XYZ file of C-alpha atoms in Angstrom:
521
model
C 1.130 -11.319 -2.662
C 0.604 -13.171 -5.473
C -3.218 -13.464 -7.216
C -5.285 -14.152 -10.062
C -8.013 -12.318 -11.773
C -11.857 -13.396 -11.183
C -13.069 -14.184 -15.162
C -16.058 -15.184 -15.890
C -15.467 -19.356 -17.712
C -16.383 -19.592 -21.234
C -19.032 -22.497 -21.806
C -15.773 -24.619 -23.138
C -14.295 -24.250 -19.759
C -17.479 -25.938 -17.927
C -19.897 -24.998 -14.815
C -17.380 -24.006 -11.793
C -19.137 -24.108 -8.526
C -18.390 -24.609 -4.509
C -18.105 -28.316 -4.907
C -15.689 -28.129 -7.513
C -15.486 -28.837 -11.428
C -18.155 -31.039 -13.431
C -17.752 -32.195 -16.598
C -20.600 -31.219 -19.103
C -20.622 -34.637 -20.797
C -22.675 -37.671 -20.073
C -21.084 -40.117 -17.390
C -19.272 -40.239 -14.397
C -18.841 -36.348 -12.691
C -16.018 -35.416 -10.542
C -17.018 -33.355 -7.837
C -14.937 -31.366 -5.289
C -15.357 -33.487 -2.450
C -13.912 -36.163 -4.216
C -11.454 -34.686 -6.478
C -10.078 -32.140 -4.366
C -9.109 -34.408 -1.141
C -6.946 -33.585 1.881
C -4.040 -34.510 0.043
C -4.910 -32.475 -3.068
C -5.066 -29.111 -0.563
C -1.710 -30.163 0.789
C -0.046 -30.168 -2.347
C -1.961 -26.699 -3.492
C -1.446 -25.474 -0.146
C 2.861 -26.037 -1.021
C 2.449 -25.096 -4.595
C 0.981 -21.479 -3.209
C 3.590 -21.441 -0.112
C 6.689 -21.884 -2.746
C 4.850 -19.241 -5.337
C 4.984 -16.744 -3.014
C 8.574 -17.126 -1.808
C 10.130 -17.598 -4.899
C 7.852 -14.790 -6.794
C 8.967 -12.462 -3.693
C 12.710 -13.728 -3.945
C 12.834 -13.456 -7.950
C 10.743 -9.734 -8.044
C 12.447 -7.523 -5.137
C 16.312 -8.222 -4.861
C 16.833 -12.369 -4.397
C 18.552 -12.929 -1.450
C 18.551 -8.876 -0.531
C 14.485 -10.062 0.267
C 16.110 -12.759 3.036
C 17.395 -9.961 4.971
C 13.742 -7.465 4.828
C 12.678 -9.285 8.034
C 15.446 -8.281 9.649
C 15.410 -4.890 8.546
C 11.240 -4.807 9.866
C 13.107 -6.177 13.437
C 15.612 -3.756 13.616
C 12.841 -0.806 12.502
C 10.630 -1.947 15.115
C 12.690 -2.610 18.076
C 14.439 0.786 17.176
C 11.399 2.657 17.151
C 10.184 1.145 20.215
C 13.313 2.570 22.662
C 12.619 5.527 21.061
C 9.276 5.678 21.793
C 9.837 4.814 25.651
C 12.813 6.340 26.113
C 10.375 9.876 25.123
C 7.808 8.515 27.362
C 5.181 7.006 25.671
C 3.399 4.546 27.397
C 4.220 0.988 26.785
C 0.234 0.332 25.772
C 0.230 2.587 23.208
C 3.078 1.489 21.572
C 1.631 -2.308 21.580
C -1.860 -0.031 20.396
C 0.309 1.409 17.019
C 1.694 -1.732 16.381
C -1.624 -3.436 16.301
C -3.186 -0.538 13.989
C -0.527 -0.945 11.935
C -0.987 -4.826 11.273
C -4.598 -4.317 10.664
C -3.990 -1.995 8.087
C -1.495 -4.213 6.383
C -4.509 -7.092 6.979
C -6.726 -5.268 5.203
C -4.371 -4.808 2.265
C -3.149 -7.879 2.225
C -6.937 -9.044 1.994
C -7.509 -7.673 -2.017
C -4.410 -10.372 -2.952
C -6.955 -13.073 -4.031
C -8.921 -10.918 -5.842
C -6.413 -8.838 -8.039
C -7.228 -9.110 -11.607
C -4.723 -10.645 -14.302
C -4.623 -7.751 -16.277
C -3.522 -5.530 -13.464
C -0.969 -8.519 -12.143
C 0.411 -8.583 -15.889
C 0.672 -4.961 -16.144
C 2.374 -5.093 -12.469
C 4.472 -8.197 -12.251
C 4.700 -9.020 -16.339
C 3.397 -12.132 -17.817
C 2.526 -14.711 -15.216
C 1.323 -18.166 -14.800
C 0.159 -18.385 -11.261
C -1.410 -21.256 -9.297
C -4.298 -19.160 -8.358
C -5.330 -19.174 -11.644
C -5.449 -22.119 -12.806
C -9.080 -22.957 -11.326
C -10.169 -21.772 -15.018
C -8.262 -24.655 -16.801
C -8.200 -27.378 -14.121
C -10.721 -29.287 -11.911
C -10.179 -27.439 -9.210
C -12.714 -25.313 -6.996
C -12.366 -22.031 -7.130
C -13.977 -20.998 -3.657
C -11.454 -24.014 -2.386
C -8.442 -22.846 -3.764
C -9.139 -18.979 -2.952
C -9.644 -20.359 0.410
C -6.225 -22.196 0.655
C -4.741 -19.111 -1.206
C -5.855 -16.774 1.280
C -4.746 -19.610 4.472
C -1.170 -19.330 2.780
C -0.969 -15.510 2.423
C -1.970 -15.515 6.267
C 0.894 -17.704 7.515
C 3.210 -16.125 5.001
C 2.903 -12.930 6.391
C 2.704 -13.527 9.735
C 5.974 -15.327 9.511
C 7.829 -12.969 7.141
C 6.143 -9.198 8.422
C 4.233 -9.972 11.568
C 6.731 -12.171 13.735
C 9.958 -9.222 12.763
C 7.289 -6.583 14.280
C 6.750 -8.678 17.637
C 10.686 -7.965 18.533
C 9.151 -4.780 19.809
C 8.327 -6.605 23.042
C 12.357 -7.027 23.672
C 12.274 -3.429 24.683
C 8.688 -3.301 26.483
C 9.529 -6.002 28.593
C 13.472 -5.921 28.907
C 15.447 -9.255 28.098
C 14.411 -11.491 30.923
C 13.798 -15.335 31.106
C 10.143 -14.698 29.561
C 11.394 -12.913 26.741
C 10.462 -16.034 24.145
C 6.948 -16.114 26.257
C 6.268 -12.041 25.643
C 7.496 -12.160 22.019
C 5.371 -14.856 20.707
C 2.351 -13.474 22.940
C 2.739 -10.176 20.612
C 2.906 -12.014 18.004
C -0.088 -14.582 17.964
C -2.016 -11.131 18.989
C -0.257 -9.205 16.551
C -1.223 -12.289 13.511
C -4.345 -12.691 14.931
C -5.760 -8.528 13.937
C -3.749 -9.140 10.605
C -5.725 -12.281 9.881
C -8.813 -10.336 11.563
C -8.398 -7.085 8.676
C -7.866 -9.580 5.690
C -10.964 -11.705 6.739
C -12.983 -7.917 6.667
C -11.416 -6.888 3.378
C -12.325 -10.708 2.085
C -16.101 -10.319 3.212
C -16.773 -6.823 1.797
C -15.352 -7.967 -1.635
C -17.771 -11.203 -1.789
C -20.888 -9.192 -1.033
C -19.700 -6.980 -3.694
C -19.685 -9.805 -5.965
C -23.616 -10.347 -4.665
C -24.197 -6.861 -6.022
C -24.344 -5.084 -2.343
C -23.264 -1.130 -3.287
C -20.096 0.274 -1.942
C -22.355 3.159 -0.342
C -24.381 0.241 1.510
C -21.545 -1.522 3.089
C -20.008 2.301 4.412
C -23.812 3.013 5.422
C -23.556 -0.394 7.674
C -20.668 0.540 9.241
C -21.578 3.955 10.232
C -24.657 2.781 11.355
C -22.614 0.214 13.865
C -20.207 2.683 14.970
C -23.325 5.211 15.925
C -25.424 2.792 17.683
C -22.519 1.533 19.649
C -21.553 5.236 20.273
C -25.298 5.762 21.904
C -26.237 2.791 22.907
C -23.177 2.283 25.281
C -21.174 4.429 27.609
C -17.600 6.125 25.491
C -15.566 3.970 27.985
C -17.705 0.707 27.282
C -17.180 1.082 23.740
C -13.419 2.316 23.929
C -12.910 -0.647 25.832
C -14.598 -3.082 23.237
C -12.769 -1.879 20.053
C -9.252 -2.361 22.002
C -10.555 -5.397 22.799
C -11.114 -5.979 18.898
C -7.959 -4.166 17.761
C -5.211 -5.345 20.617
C -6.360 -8.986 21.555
C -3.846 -9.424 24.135
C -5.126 -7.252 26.542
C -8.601 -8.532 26.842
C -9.484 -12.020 28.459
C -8.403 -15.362 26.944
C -12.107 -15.981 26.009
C -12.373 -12.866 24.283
C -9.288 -13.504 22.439
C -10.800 -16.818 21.255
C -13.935 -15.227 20.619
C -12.258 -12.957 18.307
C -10.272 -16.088 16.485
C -13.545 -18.185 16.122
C -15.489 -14.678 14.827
C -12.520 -14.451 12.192
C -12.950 -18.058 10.930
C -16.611 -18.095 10.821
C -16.823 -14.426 8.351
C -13.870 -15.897 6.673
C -15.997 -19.314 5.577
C -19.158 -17.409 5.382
C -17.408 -14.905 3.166
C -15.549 -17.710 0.757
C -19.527 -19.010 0.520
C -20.974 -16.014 -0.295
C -18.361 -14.733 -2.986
C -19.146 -15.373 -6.532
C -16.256 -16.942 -8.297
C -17.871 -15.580 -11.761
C -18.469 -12.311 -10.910
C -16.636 -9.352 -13.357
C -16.595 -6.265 -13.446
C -18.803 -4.293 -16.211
C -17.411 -3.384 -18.882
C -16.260 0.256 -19.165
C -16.659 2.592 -22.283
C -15.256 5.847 -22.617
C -14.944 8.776 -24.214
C -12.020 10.344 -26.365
C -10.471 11.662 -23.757
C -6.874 11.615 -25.280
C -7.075 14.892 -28.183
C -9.342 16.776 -25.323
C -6.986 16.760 -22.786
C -4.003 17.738 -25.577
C -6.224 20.525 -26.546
C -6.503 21.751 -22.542
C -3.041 21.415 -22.283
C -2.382 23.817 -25.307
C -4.397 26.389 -23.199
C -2.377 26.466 -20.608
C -0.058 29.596 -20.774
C 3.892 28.540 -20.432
C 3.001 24.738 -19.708
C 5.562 23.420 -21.686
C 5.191 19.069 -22.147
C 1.603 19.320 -20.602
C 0.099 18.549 -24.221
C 2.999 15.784 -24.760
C 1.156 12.455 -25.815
C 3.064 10.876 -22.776
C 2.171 12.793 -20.515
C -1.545 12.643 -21.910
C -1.068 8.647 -21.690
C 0.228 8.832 -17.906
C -3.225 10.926 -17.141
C -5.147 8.664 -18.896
C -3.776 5.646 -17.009
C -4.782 7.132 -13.505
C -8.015 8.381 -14.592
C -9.638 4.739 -15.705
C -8.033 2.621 -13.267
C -9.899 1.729 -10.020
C -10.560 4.631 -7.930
C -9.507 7.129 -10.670
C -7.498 10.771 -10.272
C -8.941 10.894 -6.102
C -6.452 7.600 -5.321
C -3.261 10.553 -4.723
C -6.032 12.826 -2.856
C -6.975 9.767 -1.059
C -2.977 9.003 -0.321
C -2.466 12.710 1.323
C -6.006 12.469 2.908
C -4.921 9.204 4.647
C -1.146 10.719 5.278
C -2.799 14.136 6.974
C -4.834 11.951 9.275
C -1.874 10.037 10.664
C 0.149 13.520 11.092
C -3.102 15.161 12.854
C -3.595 12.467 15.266
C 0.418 12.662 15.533
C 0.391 16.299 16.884
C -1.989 15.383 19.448
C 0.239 11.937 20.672
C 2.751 13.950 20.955
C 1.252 17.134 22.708
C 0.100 14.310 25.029
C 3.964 12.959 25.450
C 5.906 16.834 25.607
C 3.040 19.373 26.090
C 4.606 20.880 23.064
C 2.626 21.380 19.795
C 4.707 21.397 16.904
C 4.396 24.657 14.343
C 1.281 22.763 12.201
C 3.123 24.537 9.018
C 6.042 23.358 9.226
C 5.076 19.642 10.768
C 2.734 19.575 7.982
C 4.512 20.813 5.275
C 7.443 18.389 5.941
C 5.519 14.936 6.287
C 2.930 15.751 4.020
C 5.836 15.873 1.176
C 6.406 11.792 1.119
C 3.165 11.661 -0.266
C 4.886 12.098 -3.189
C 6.092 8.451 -3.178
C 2.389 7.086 -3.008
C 1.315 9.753 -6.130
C 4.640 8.413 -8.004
C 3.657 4.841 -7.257
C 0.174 5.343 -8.202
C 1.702 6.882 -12.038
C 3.293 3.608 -12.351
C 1.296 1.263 -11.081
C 0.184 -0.351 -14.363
C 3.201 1.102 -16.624
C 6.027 -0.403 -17.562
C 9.267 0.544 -19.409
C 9.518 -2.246 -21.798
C 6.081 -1.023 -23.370
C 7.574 2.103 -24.970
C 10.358 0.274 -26.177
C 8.163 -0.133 -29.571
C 7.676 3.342 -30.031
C 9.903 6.209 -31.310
C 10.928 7.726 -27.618
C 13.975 7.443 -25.367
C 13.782 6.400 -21.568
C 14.891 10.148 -20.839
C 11.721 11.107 -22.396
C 9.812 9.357 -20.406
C 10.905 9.779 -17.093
C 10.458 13.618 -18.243
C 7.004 13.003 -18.861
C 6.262 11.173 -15.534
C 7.697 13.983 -13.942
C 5.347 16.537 -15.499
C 2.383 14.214 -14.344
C 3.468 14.527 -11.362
C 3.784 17.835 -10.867
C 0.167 17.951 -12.345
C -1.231 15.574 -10.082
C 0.766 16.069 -7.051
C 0.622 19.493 -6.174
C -3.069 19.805 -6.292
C -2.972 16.278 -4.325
C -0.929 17.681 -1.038
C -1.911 21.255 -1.628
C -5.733 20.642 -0.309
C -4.676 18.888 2.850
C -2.012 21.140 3.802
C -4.272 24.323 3.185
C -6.356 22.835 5.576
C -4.397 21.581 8.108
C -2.798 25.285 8.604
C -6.373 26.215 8.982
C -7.323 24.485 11.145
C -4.490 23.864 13.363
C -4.571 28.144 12.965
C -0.703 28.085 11.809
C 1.056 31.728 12.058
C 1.229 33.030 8.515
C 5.474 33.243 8.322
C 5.060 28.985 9.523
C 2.108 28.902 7.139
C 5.006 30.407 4.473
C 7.380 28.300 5.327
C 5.322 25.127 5.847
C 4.093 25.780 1.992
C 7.854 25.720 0.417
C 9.132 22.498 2.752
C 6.165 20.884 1.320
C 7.004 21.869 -2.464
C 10.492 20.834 -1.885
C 10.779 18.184 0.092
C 7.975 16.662 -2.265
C 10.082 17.121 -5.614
C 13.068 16.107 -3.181
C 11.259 12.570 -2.406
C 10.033 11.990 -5.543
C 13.967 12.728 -7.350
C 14.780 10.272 -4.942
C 12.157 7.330 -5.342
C 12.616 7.595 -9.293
C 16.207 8.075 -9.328
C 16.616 4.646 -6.827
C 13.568 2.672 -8.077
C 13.180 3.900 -11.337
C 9.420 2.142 -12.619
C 8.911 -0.375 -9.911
C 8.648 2.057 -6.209
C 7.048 -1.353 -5.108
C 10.396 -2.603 -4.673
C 10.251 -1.035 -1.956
C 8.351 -2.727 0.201
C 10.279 -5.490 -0.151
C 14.022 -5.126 -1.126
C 15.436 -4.015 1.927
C 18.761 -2.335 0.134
C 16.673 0.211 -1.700
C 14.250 0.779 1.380
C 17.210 1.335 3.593
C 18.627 3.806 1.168
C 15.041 5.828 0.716
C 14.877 5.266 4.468
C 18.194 7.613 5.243
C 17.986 9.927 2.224
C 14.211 10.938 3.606
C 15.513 11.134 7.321
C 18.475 13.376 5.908
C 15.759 15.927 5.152
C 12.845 15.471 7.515
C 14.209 14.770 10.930
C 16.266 18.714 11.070
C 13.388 19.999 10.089
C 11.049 18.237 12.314
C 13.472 19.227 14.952
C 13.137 22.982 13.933
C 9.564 22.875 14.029
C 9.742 21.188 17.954
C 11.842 23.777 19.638
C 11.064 27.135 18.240
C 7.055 27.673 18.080
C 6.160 29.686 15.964
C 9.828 30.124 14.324
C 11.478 33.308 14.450
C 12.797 34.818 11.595
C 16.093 33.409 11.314
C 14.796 29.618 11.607
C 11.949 30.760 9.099
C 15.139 31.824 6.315
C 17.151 28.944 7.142
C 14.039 25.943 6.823
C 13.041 28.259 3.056
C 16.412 27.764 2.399
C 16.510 23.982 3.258
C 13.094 23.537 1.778
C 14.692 25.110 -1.742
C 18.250 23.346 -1.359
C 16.429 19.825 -1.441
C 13.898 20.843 -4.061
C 17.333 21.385 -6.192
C 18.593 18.097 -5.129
C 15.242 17.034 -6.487
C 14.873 17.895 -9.470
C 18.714 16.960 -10.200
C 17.367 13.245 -9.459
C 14.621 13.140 -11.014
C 16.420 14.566 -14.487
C 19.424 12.161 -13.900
C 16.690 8.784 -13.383
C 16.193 9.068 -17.381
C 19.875 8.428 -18.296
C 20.345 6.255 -15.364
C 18.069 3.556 -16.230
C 18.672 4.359 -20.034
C 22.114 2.885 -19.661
C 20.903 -0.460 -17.008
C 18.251 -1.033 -19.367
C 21.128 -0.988 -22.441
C 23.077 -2.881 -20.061
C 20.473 -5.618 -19.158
C-alpha cells in the first residue's frame, strides 16, 4: 500500500481544489475537468497499478512476493478442511472469512492518507505518484480517488481472490466450482471495499474537524438504537446481511455496493486535501526518563540512550505507548470469543490459563513491530554504536513495554474465565516464554522490517512453523486435560522455560546476524 502525506501547499505551489489546479497568474486557467480527462485517469490509474506491484515486488522478497497468493490459498483452503472436518458449520466459516476481509478493508483504508514522513521513515526515501498532486496540475481529491480505486482492485486480486479458494472445500470440486469461487469472492471484495470506504469517510470528517470521541459516540448511538428499536434476531440478521453479502438477497447485495460508492464519493468530497495535523511540542522527556531508569534497582541498559530513543519513538507517534495495549486488547478479544466457538464445536472449554497464556504470547510480534515501525538501521550507522548494540537495546524496550502490554489482559482473562490457580501458574510462564520465544524469532528472521512479513511469503512460512512448533502441543495440552494435573502442569513450565531459552538465544544472535548481512550488503 503505497501513499503520500496530506501537506498543506505553500502559496508558490498554487490554490488546489476539487476541480483541479489553477494557475495564480492572469490568463487562461486549467481546471480539472479539462486537464484531468478520461485519458489522463487512465494513465494515473496504470502509473498507481505498476507502483504498487513493483514497490511490493522490490520491498518484500521480488519474485518470493509472486508466490504470497499462493501461500494465502493454501492457508485458507487448509484451514477450511480443518475447520469442517472438526465440525464447524460451513456459515461460519464463510462468517470468519468475511470478518477477516473487513478488517483488512479497514486497514487497507488509512493507505491514502499515510504521511511522507512516516512512509520515509518506513519504506526510505520515496517518490510516489500519490504525491505528486503538490507539484503537478493534478487534483488531489481526483487522484486520491483513483489511488484508492487501484488499492481496491489490487487487493482483491492479490489477497481477496487467494482467500475465496476456501469455497473448494465448502462446496467440494463439482462442475460449479468456478461459479462458488468467484461468488465468495465478489462477496468477499465487496466487505473489503465496504471497510476501506468506512475507514476513508471517518478520516475526511476528521479533516472537517469532527472529534474522534464524536464519530465513536455515533456509532454507539446506532448500534443501541438498532439494539432497542428492533428485535436481537432482526438486527443479527441485518449486520450479516452487511458483513456476509452473499447470503442476503441480490438487491440487498446491490444495495450494499451502491451504499459503498455513494460514502466513498461523498467521503472524497468532504475530505480536505489541506488539512495537517497540529503541530506537536514537547517536553524534555529524554534526561527524565534516563534519570527514572537510574532508579530502578538492578535494571541494567534501562537508562541506555537507545533504549531511551526506542521509548521516545513509541510515545510521540500516533496513538502513543497504548498502541501494544491496544495489540493484546484486540488479540484477547479474538481468543475470548475463540473459547466460546469452540465450546460451541467440542463442549470442551480449554484451561483459560494456559489457552491464554499461549496465544496471548504472539503479541509480541505486533509490540516488536510497533518498536520499529519508524526506525531504521541505516540511521545509527552515523553514530558511535554497533548493530549488536542495538538489537540489545530493542530488546530491553521490549521487555519494558511488552510485559506490562500482555500482562493486563492475561490477568484478566484468568479472572474472569475463573482459571484454577496451578493453570493460572502455568498460563503466566507460557506467556513469558513463548513471548520472548516469538519475539527471538521475529528479530532473528526479520531483523528491522517484521513488515516483511506480510508479504514475503519465505519468511512468513518460516515464522508460520517455528510459532506452530511451540503453540499447537501446548494448545493440545490445554484441550485434553482440564484443569492439568500435575505432571502436564511440570512438563508445559518446562516447555514454557525451554522456548523462553530458545528466545533469548535469538534474539542475542539477531545483532551479529544482521551485523555481518549489513557488512555484506
Amino acid at each position: 500500500m503505497s501513499g503520500a502525506g496530506t501537506d498543506t501547499p505553500s502559496p508558490a505551489q498554487g490554490q488546489r481544489g476539487s476541480s483541479g489546479y489553477q494557475q495564480g497568474r492572469t490568463g487562461p486557467q486549467r481546471g480539472g475537468s479539462s486537464l484531468v480527462g478520461d485519458g489522463t485517469n487512465r494513465l494515473l490509474f496504470a502509473a498507481l497499478l505498476r507502483e504498487e506491484w513493483r514497490l511490493h515486488t522490490q520491498l518484500f522478497g521480488g519474485g518470493r512476493f509472486l508466490s504470497f497468493p499462493l501461500l494465502i490459498a493454501v492457508l485458507a483452503a487448509g484451514a477450511t478442511v480443518a475447520l469442517v472436518e472438526t465440525g464447524t458449520a460451513a456459515s461460519t466459516v464463510v462468517l470468519g472469512l468475511h470478518v477477516l476481509a473487513l478488517g483488512f478493508g479497514l486497514y487497507s483504508g488509512t493507505a491514502g492518507f499515510a504521511g511522507s514522513s512516516m512512509l520515509e521513515n518506513v519504506f526510505g526515501g520515496l517518490s510516489l505518484v500519490l504525491g505528486t498532486a503538490a507539484t503537478l496540475p493534478l487534483s488531489r481529491r481526483r487522484l486520491l480517488g483513483i489511488f484508492l480505486v487501484k488499492d481496491a482492485l489490487f487487493y482483491a486480486v492479490v489477497f481477496v481472490l487467494p482467500m475465496a479458494t476456501a469455497a473448494i472445500p465448502l462446496e467440494g470440486v463439482s462442475a460449479t466450482t468456478p461459479v462458488d469461487v468467484a461468488t465468495l469472492w465478489l462477496s468477499l471484495s465487496l466487505v473489503f471495499a465496504a471497510g476501506m470506504t468506512v475507514t476513508v469517510a471517518l478520516i475526511a470528517l476528521r479533516t472537517r474537524g469532527v472529534p474522534t470521541w464524536t464519530l465513536l459516540a455515533l456509532v454507539a448511538v446506532v448500534a443501541l438504537v438498532s439494539g432497542v428499536l428492533g428485535s436481537a434476531s432482526a438486527t443479527l440478521a441485518a449486520a450479516q446481511t452487511l458483513v456476509v453479502p452473499q447470503s442476503a438477497s441480490l438487491p440487498a447485495g446491490a444495495g450494499l455496493a451502491g451504499a459503498t460508492a455513494l460514502v466513498a464519493a461523498a467521503s472524497l468530497a468532504v475530505y480536505d486535501p489541506t488539512y495537517g495535523k497540529p503541530t506537536r511540542t514537547a517536553a524534555d522527556q529524554f534526561a527524565r526518563l534516563r534519570r527514572l531508569g537510574d532508579t530502578v534497582p538492578g535494571a541494567t541498559g534501562v537508562n541506555d540512550p537507545l533504549v531511551v530513543k526506542t521509548l521516545l519513538d513509541l510515545s510521540r507517534s500516533a496513538g502513543g505507548v497504548w498502541k501494544p495495549f491496544v495489540s493484546a486488547g484486540i488479540l484477547l478479544a479474538l481468543v475470548a470469543a475463540l473459547v466460546g466457538v469452540v465450546h460451541e464445536i467440542t463442549g470442551i472449554e480449554p484451561a483459560p490459563g494456559i489457552f491464554f497464556g499461549g496465544v496471548l504470547g504472539l503479541s509480541a510480534f505486533t509490540t516488536y513491530n510497533w518498536l520499529t515501525q519508524f526506525d531504521a538501521l541505516e540511521s545509527y550507522l552515523a553514530y558511535p554504536v554497533t548493530i549488536a548494540d542495538v538489537f540489545r537495546a530493542k530488546r530491553t524496550a521490549f521487555v519494558l513495554v511488552g510485559a506490562p502490554a500482555v500482562a493486563v489482559p492475561y490477568l484478566a482473562a484468568v479472572l474472569w474465565f475463573e482459571a484454577a490457580l496451578i493453570d493460572a501458574l502455568v498460563g503466566a510462564l507460557l506467556l513469558a516464554g513463548f513471548g520472548l520465544y516469538y519475539y527471538g524469532l521475529t528479530v532473528y528472521i526479520a531483523g528491522f522490517d517484521p513488515n516483511e512479513f506480510l508479504f514475503d511469503s519465505v519468511r512468513f512460512g518460516l515464522f508460520t512453523v517455528g510459532a506452530a512448533v511451540a503453540l499447537v502441543p501446548a494448545l493440545v495440552a490445554g484441550f485434553v486435560v482440564v484443569p492439568p494435573t500435575l505432571d502436564i502442569a511440570l512438563a508445559l513450565a518446562g516447555i514454557g522455560i525451554g522456548f523462553g531459552a530458545i528466545g533469548a538465544v535469538l534474539s542475542s544472535r539477531a545483532g551479529p546476524k544482521w551485523d555481518a548481512e549489513y557488512r555484506h550488503e
